[in-house]
XYZ file of C-alpha atoms in Angstrom:
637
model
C 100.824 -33.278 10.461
C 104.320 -34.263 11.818
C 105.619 -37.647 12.867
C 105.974 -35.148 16.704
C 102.104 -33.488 16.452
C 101.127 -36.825 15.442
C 102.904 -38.306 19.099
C 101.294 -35.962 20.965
C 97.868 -36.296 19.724
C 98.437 -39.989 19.862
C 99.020 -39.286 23.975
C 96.247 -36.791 24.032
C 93.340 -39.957 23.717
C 95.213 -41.200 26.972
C 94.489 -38.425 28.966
C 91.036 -38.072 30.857
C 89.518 -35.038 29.347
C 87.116 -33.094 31.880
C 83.650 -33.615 31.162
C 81.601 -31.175 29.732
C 80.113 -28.377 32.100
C 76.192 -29.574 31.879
C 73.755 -26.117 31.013
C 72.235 -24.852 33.931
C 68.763 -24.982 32.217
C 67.203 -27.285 29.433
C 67.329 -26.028 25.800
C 63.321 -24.786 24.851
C 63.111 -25.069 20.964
C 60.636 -22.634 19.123
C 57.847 -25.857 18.534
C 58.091 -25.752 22.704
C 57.730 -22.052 23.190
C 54.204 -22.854 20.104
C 53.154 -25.056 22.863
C 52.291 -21.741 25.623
C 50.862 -18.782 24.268
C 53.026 -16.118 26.176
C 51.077 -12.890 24.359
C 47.779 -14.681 25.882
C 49.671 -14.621 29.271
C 51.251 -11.259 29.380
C 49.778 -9.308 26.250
C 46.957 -7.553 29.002
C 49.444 -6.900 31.812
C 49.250 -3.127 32.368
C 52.684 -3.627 34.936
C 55.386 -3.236 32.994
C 58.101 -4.350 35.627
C 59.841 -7.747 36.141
C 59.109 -8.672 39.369
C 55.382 -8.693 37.680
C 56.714 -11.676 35.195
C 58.605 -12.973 37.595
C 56.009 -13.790 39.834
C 53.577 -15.088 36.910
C 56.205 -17.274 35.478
C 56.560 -18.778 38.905
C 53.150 -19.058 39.176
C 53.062 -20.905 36.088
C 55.621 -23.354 36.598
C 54.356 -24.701 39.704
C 50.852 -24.966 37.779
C 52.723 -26.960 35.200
C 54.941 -29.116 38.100
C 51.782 -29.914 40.028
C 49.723 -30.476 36.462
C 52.925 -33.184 35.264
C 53.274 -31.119 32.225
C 56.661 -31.233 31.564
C 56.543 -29.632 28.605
C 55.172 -26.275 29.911
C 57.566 -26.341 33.034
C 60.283 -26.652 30.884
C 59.191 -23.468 28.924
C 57.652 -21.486 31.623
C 61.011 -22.423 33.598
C 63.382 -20.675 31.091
C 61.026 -17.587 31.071
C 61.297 -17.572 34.808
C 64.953 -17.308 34.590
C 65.300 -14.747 31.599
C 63.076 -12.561 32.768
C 64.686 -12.736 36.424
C 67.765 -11.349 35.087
C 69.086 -8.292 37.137
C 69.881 -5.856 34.595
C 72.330 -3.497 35.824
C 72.888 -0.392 33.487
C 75.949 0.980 35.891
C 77.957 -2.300 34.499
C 78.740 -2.039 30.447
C 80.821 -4.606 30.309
C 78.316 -7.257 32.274
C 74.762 -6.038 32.173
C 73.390 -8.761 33.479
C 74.876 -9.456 36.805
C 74.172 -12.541 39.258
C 71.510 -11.664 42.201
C 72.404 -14.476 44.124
C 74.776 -16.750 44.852
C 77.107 -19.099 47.480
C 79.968 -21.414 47.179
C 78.255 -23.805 44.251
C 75.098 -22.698 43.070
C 73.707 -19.352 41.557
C 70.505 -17.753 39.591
C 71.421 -17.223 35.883
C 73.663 -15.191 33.193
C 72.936 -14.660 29.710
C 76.120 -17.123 29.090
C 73.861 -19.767 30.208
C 71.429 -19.558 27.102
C 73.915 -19.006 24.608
C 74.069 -20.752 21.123
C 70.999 -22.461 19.685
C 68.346 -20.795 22.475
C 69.866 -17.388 21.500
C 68.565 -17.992 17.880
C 65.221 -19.009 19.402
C 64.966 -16.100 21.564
C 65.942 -13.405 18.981
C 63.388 -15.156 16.694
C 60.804 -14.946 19.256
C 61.085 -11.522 20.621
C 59.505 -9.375 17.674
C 56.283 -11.176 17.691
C 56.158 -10.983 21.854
C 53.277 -8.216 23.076
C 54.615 -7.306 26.507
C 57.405 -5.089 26.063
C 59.508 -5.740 29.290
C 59.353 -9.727 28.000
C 59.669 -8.936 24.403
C 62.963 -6.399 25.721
C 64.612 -9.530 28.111
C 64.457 -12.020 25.327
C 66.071 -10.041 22.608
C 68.617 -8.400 25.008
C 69.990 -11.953 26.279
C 70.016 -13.051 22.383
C 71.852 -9.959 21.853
C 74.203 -10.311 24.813
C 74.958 -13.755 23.494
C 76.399 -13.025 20.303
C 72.917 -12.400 18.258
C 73.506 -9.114 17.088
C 70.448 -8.886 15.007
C 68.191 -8.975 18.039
C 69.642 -5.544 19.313
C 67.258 -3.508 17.606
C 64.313 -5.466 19.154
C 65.567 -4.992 22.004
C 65.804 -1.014 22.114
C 62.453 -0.865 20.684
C 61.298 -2.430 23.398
C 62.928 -0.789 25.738
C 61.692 2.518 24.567
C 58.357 1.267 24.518
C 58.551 0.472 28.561
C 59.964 3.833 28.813
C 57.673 5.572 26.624
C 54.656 3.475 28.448
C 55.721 4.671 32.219
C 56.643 8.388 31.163
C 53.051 8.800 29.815
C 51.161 6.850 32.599
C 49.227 3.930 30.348
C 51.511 1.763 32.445
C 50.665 0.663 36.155
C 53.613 1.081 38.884
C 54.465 -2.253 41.049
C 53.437 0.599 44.115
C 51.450 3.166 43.027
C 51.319 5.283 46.069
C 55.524 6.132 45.606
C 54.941 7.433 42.399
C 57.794 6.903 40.608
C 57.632 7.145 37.074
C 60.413 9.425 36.170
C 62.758 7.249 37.727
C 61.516 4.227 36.465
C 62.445 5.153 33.024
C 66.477 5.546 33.633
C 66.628 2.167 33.467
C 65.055 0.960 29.916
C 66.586 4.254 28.538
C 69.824 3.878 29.874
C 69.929 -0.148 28.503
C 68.963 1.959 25.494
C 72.078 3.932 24.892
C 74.486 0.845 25.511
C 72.991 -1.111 22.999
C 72.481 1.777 20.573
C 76.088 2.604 21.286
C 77.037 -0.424 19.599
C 74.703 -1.047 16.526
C 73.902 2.517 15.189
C 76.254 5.156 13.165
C 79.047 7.091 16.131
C 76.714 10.136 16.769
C 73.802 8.666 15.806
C 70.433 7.091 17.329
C 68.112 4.784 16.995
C 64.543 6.534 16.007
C 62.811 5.375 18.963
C 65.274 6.132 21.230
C 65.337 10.457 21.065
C 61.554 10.622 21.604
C 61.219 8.858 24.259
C 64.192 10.720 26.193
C 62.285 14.167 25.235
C 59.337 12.559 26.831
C 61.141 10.586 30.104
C 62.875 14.154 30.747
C 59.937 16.498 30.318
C 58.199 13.854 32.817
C 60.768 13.978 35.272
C 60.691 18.308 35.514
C 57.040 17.726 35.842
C 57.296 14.980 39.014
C 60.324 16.662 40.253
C 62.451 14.038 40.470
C 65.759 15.419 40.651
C 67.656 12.298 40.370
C 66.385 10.978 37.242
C 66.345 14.597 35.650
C 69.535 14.445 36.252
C 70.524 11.475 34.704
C 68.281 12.239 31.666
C 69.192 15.708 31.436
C 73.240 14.661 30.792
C 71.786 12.319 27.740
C 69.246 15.512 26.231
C 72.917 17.345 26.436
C 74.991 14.676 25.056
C 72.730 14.351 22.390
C 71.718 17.985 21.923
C 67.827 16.731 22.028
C 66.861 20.567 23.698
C 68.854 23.750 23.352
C 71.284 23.888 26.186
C 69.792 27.367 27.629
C 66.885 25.781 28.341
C 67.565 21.987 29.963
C 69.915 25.257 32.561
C 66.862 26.956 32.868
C 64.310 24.269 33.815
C 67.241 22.867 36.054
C 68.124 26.388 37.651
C 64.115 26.754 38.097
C 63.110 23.600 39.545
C 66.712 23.246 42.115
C 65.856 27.137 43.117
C 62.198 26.502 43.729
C 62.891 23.035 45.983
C 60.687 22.821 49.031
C 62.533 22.579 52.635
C 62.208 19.220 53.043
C 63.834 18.053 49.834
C 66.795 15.956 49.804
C 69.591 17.862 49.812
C 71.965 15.898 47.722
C 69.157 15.204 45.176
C 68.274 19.414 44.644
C 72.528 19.089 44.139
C 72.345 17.230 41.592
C 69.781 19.175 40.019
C 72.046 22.345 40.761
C 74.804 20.340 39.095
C 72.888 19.955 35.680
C 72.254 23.631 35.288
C 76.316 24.493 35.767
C 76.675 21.882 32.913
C 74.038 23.191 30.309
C 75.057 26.916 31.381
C 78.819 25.515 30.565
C 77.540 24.196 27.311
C 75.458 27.115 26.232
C 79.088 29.855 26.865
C 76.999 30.948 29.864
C 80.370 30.931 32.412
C 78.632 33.128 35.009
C 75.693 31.203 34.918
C 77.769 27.899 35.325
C 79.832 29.269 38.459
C 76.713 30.525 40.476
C 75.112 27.165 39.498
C 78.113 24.813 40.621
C 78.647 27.396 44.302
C 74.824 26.985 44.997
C 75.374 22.877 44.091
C 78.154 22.945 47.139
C 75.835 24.769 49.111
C 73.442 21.813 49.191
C 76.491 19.473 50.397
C 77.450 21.868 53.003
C 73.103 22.109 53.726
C 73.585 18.137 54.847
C 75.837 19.078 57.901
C 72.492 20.681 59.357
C 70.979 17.337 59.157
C 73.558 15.697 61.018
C 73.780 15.386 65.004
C 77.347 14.239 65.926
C 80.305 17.282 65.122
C 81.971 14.420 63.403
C 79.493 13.550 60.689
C 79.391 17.528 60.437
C 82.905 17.392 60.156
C 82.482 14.993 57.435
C 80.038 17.138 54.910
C 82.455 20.087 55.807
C 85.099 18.871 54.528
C 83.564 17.499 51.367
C 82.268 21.035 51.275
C 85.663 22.529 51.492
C 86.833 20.199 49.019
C 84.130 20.765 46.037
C 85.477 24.951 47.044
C 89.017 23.761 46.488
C 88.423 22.388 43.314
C 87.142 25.347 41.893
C 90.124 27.622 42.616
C 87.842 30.661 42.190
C 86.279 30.529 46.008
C 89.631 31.249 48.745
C 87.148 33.316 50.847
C 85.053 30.156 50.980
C 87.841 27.626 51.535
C 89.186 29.607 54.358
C 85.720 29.674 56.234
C 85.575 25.987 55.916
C 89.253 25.201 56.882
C 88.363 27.124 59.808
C 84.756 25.220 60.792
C 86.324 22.060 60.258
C 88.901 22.918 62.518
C 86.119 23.695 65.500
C 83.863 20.518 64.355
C 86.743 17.698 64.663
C 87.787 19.306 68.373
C 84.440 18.894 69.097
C 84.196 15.087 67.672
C 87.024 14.378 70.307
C 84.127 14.569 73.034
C 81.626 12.546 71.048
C 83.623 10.058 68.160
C 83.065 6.637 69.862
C 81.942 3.225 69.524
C 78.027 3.182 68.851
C 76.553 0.529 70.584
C 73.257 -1.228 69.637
C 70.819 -3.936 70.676
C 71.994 -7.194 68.556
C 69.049 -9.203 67.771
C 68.240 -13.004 67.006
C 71.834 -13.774 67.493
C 70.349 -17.237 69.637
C 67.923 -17.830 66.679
C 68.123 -20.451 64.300
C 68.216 -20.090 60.610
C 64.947 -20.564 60.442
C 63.803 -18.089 62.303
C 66.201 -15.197 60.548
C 65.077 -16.121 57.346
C 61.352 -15.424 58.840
C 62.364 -12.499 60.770
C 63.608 -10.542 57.147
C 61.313 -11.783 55.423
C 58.755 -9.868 57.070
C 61.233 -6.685 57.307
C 60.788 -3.819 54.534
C 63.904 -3.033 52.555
C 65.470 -0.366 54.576
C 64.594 -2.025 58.318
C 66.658 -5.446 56.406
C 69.721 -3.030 55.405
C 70.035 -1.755 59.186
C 69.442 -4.783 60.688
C 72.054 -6.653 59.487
C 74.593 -4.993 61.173
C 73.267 -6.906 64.563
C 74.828 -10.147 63.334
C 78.755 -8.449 62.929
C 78.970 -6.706 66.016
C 82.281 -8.122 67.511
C 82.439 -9.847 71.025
C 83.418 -8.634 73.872
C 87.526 -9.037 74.088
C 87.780 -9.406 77.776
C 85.215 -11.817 78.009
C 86.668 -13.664 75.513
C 90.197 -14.165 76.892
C 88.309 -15.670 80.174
C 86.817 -18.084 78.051
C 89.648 -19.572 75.760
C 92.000 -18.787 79.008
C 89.781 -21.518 80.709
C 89.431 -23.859 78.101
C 93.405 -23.797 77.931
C 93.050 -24.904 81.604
C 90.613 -27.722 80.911
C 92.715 -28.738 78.425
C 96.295 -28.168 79.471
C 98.207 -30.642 77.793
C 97.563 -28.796 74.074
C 98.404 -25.328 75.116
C 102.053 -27.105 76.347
C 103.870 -26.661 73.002
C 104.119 -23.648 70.249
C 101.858 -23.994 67.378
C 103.033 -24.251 63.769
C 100.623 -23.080 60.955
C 101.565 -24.117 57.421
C 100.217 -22.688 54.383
C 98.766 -24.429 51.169
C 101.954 -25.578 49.982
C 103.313 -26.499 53.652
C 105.127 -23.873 54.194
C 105.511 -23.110 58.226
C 104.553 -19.119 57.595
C 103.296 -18.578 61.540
C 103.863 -20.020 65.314
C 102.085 -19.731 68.108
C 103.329 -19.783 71.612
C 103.201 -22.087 74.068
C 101.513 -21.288 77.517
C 102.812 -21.190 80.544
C 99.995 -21.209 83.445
C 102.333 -20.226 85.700
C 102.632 -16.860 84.130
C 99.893 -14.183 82.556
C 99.482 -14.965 78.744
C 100.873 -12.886 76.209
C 98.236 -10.728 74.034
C 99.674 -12.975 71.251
C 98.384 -16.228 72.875
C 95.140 -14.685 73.601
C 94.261 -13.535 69.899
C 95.941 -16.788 68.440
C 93.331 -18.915 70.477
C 90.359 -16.543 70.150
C 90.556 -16.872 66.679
C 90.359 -20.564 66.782
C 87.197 -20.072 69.002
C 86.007 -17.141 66.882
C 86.163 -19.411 64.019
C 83.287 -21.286 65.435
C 81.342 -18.609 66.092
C 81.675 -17.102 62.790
C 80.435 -20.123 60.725
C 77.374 -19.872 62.782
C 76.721 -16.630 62.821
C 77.389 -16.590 58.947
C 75.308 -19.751 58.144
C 72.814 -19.526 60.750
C 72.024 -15.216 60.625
C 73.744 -13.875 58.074
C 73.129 -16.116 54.408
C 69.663 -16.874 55.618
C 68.721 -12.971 56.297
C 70.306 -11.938 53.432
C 68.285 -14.687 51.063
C 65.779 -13.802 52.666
C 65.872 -9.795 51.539
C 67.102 -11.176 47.993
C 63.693 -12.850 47.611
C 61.771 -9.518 47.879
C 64.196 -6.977 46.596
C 67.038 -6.947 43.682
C 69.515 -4.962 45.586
C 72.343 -2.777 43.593
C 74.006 0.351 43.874
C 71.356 2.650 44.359
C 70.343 1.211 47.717
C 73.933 1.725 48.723
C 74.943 4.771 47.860
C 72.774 7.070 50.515
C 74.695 4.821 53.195
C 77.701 5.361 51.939
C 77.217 9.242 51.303
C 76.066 10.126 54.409
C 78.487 8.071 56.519
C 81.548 9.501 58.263
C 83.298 6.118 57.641
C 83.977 6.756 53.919
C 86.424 9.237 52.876
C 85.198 11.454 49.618
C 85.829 9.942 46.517
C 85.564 6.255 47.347
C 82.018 6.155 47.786
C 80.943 4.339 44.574
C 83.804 1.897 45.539
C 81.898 1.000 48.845
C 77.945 0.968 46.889
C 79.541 -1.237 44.541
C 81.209 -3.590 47.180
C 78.022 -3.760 49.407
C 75.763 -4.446 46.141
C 77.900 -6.908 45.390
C 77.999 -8.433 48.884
C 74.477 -8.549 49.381
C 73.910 -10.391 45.871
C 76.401 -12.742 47.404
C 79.595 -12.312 45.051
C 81.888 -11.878 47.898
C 84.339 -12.479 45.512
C 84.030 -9.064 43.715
C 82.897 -7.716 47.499
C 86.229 -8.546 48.722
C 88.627 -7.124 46.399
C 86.558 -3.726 46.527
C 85.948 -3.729 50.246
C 88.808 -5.140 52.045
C 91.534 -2.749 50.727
C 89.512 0.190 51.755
C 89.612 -0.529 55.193
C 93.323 0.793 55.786
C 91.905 4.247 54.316
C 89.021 4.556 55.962
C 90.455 4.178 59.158
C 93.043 7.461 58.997
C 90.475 8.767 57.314
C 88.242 8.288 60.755
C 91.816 9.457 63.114
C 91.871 12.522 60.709
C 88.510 13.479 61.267
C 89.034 12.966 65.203
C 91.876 15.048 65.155
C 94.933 12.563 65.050
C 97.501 12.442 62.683
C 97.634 9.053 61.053
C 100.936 10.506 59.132
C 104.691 9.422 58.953
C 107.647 11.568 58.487
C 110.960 10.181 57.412
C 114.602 10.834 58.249
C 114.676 12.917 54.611
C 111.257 15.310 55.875
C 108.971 13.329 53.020
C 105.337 12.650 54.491
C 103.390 9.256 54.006
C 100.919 7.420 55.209
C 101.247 4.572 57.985
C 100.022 0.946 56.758
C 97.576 -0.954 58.479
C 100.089 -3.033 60.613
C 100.956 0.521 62.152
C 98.135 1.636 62.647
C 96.791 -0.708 64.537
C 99.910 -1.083 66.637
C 101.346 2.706 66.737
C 97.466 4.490 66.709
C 95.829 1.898 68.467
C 94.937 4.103 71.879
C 93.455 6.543 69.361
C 91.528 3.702 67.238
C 89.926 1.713 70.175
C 89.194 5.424 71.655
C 86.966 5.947 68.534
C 86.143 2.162 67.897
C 86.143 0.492 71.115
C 88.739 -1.839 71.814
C 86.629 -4.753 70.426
C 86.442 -3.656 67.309
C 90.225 -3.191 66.698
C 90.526 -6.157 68.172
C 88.438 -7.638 65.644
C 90.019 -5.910 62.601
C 93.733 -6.819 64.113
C 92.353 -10.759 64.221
C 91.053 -10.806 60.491
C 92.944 -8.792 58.619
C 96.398 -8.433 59.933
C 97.939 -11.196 63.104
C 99.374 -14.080 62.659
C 99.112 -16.552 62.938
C 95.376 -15.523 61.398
C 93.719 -14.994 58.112
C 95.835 -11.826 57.466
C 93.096 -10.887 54.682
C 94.573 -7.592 53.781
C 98.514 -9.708 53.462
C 97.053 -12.655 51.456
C 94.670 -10.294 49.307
C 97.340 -7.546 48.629
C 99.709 -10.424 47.597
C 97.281 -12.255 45.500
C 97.184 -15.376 47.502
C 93.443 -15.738 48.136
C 91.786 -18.219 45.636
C 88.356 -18.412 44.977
C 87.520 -20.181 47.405
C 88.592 -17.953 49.828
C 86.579 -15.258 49.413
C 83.448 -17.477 50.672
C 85.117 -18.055 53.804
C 83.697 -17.691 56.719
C 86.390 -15.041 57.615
C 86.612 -13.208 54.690
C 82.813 -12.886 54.537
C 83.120 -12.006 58.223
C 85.335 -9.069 57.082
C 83.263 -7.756 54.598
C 79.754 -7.567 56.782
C 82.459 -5.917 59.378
C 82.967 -3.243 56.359
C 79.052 -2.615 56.250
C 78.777 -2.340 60.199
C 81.569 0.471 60.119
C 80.233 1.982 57.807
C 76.270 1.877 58.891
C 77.344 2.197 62.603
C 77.321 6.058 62.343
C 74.000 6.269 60.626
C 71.941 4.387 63.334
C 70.540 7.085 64.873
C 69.183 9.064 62.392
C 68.435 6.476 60.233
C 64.936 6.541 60.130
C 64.858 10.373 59.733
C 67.702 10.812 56.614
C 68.947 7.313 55.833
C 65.619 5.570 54.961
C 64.009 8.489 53.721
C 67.322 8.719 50.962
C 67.253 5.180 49.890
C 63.541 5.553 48.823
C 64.215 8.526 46.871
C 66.522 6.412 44.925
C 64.910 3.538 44.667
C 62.673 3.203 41.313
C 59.091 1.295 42.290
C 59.656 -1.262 39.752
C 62.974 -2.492 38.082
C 63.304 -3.696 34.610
């Protein structure tokens, strides 16, 4: 080493190191894990799904707390949070994502049992009976750098499969009947890991039976959905000649009952164009992908309002467009979406709704969801983000400025974290009318009240609440954000993600997907009324207006389709100063971590979900609910 590396390590014992980030659970060593027989526990279990475990691990450890066995907590407390995991197959890159979490505290990730428990775990998993437990603790070994444990873990994951497809396992609810979609799952975890640790082009043994037998299950429940999702691996993989996954597709989409989904017999339709594509069948493929569009121009029927009408039209038009083969077709829906958004002029307007339990204490949320079933929890949250009533508003912070007239006498500075002066307010004269400037400035210092209640006293609580009883991801989302007019085509998954995301609590991730969208969505919303959200320079080149301009040049138009408290409430969070301006610090990179779990940014986001829900309300129970069960497996892995 030099005489100057030598200095500087020399200084290096003067400076306070941080201390070492302490594991979120106690290390269980394989003597510990001797000391429970887990096969004697689960070995029997004829439920193959988590929330099974979860609860009997649970169960378990408060046996073990009550009993002063520390020794069994300590295992049976690990096992709790392994097989708790939420495994999300959407997410290669992080396939075990956080279900909840605030500000400081959160369930676990695989990181947490890395090192000497992953050794344990991958030596522990072969010689475990119940599949879905045997499949958790090699997958986190294998997650955490164990590479061995992978092909324990897709043997047991084809096992689950393999046990739901044929029926010798028992569904967490029986009466939805399920099966084919609860086999995605395990056989989608399959693939990643296969992916991975088998030969390019190659699988696993395990792993091509049990698709054969997850996909012929799924023709005979059908399930369009998972067929769907199955059917694209059989192709990949070239399990079953391509003529004939088209022709059980073709069959089963063309023989669909009335009342089937629409957008779930699409997908079917969808599958067919692709193995007629495969098998050189081009005619085949066409008539398959026109009657697929069909089905998204079928949901306009099961719409009331001309502009949600408007909205599967044009997603219509636009599946026609892509083609280039269909100008007939594109010309008839150019012209019905024409007549649809003239008639959503009459009709496009704020919804409103009963808000309930806004007075209630925590307390009583968390009881009130609790007792609500999954869908009833997604629409009632939108009670607790319903913006207040503007005019009322300025009376109230117009007479606290008068009961309190000596702080409204100067302008307000507002510095930001480096003290920087980056916004003023003005001063009030009571003499004179306030300016709209003065008004928002000081509602948003009363609306910052409000919103820490209504965020730590409705909104955290009802959400933990739902978290308890349901694992919520993607799949709940995406009927909401298919069927609502809100959500321009093509962001979609942007929006399921962002909600998933936000329910589990990571508002940071929530955030940076939701927030940007807003500026979209709402010319998407003028376009659909009929007004033209577009800019034309000096030079005849066409853009778009930012959200600054639109909600000071297309205001009228927005608080005609809004209401005037809602673009009032977007204009306070995401763009005045002085204000949060979340779309201005986001866009710019300025909000830290921190940030995100503020009480106005997580305002913002549930703001996102009430848009977008808003539109649904009245048909929810008839289309929305019915959609999010169709997609929702009975048990998740």
């Amino acid at each position: 080493m030099s005489d100057d590396n030598a200095a500087f390590a020399e200084d290096d014992k003067d400076i306070e190191q941080p201390a070492e980030p302490q594991p979120l659970y106690e290390e269980v060593t394989a003597a510990d894990f001797a000391s429970v027989d887990l096969n004697a526990l689960t070995g029997s279990m004829t439920r193959l799904d988590r929330h099974a475990l979860v609860d009997l691990f649970w169960s378990k450890t408060k046996e073990a707390v009550d009993g002063g066995d520390t020794l069994a907590e300590r295992v049976y407390r690990l096992v709790s949070a392994l097989v708790g995991l939420h495994l999300r197959v959407e997410s290669e890159g992080d396939p075990f994502g956080l279900q909840w979490q605030n500000g400081t505290r959160r369930t676990a990730i695989p990181h947490d049992f890395r090192g000497n428990q992953s050794e344990v775990l991958a030596d522990l998993a072969p010689g475990i009976v119940h599949p879905t437990l045997r499949a958790r603790f090699a997958d986190v070994a294998y997650e955490t750098g164990v590479r061995r444990a992978g092909r324990t873990a897709v043997d047991a994951y084809c096992e689950v499969a393999r046990r739901i497809a044929d029926g010798s396992a028992a569904l967490e609810f029986p009466d939805i009947g399920t099966r084919a979609m609860d086999c995605v799952k395990p056989l989608e975890r399959s693939f990643m890991i296969n992916a991975r640790i088998a030969k390019r082009g190659t699988l696993i043994e395990p792993i091509a039976e049990t698709l054969r037998l997850a996909f012929n299950n799924a023709v005979a429940e059908r399930a369009y959905f998972p067929l769907a999702q199955l059917g694209r691996r059989v192709l990949q993989h070239k399990l079953i000649p391509s003529e004939e996954v088209a022709e059980t597709a073709a069959s089963l989409a063309s023989t669909a009952p009335p009342e089937d989904y629409d957008m779930a017999v699409k997908e079917c339709w969808n599958l067919a164009a692709d193995a007629y594509d495969r098998a050189g069948d081009e005619d085949a493929s066409r008539d398959a992908a026109i009657k697929s569009i069909e089905r998204t121009l079928a949901m306009a029927e099961t719409v009331p309002s001309s502009s949600a009408k408007a909205h599967w039209v044009k997603q219509a038009l636009r599946e026609f467009r892509a083609r280039g083969d269909a100008k007939d077709r594109v010309d008839e829906m150019r012209r019905r979406l024409r007549e649809l958004q003239d008639k959503a002029l009459d009709e496009f307007s704020g919804i409103p709704f009963k808000l309930d339990g806004i007075e209630e204490v925590r307390d009583q949320t968390y009881g009130q969801f609790k007792a609500l079933g999954l869908t009833d929890a997604l629409r009632s949250m939108v009670g607790f983000s319903k913006p207040d009533d503007v005019e009322k508003l300025k009376e109230l912070v117009l007479q606290q400025a008068k009961d309190s007239p000596l702080s409204n006498l100067f302008a307000t500075s507002y510095a930001d974290h480096e003290g920087r002066e980056v916004a003023r307010g003005p001063s009030l004269d009571f003499e004179d009318k306030p300016s709209e400037a003065w008004y928002k400035e000081h509602g948003i210092r009363h609306m910052s009240i409000v919103r820490r209640f209504r965020i730590h006293g409705n909104i955290e609580p009802a959400r933990q609440a739902v978290l308890e009883r349901f694992s919520i991801n993607e799949q709940h989302m995406l009927p909401i954000v298919q069927m609502s007019s809100f959500i321009p085509i093509g962001h979609h998954h942007i929006f399921s993600v962002g909600f998933a995301r936000m329910w589990q609590g990571d508002y940071a991730t929530a955030g940076h997907l939701l927030l940007p969208q807003i500026e979209n969505s709402l010319r998407h919303i003028l376009q659909m009324s009929g007004r033209d959200a577009a800019k034309m320079e000096e030079d005849g080149l066409e853009g778009d207006r930012p959200l600054n301009i639109l909600l000071g040049y297309c205001r009228a138009d927005l608080e005609a389709i809004l209401g005037a408290d809602m673009v009032w409430e977007l204009d306070s969070l995401l763009n005045f100063r002085p204000g949060p301006a979340l779309r201005h610090e986001l866009a710019h990179g300025k909000m830290g971590w921190n940030a995100f779990f503020s009480d106005e940014a997580i305002s913002a986001c549930w703001l996102v979900y009430l848009l977008t829900v808003s539109p649904l309300l009245r048909y929810w129970d008839s289309n929305v609910a019915p959609a999010i069960a169709a997609m929702t497996p009975s048990g998740e892995i």
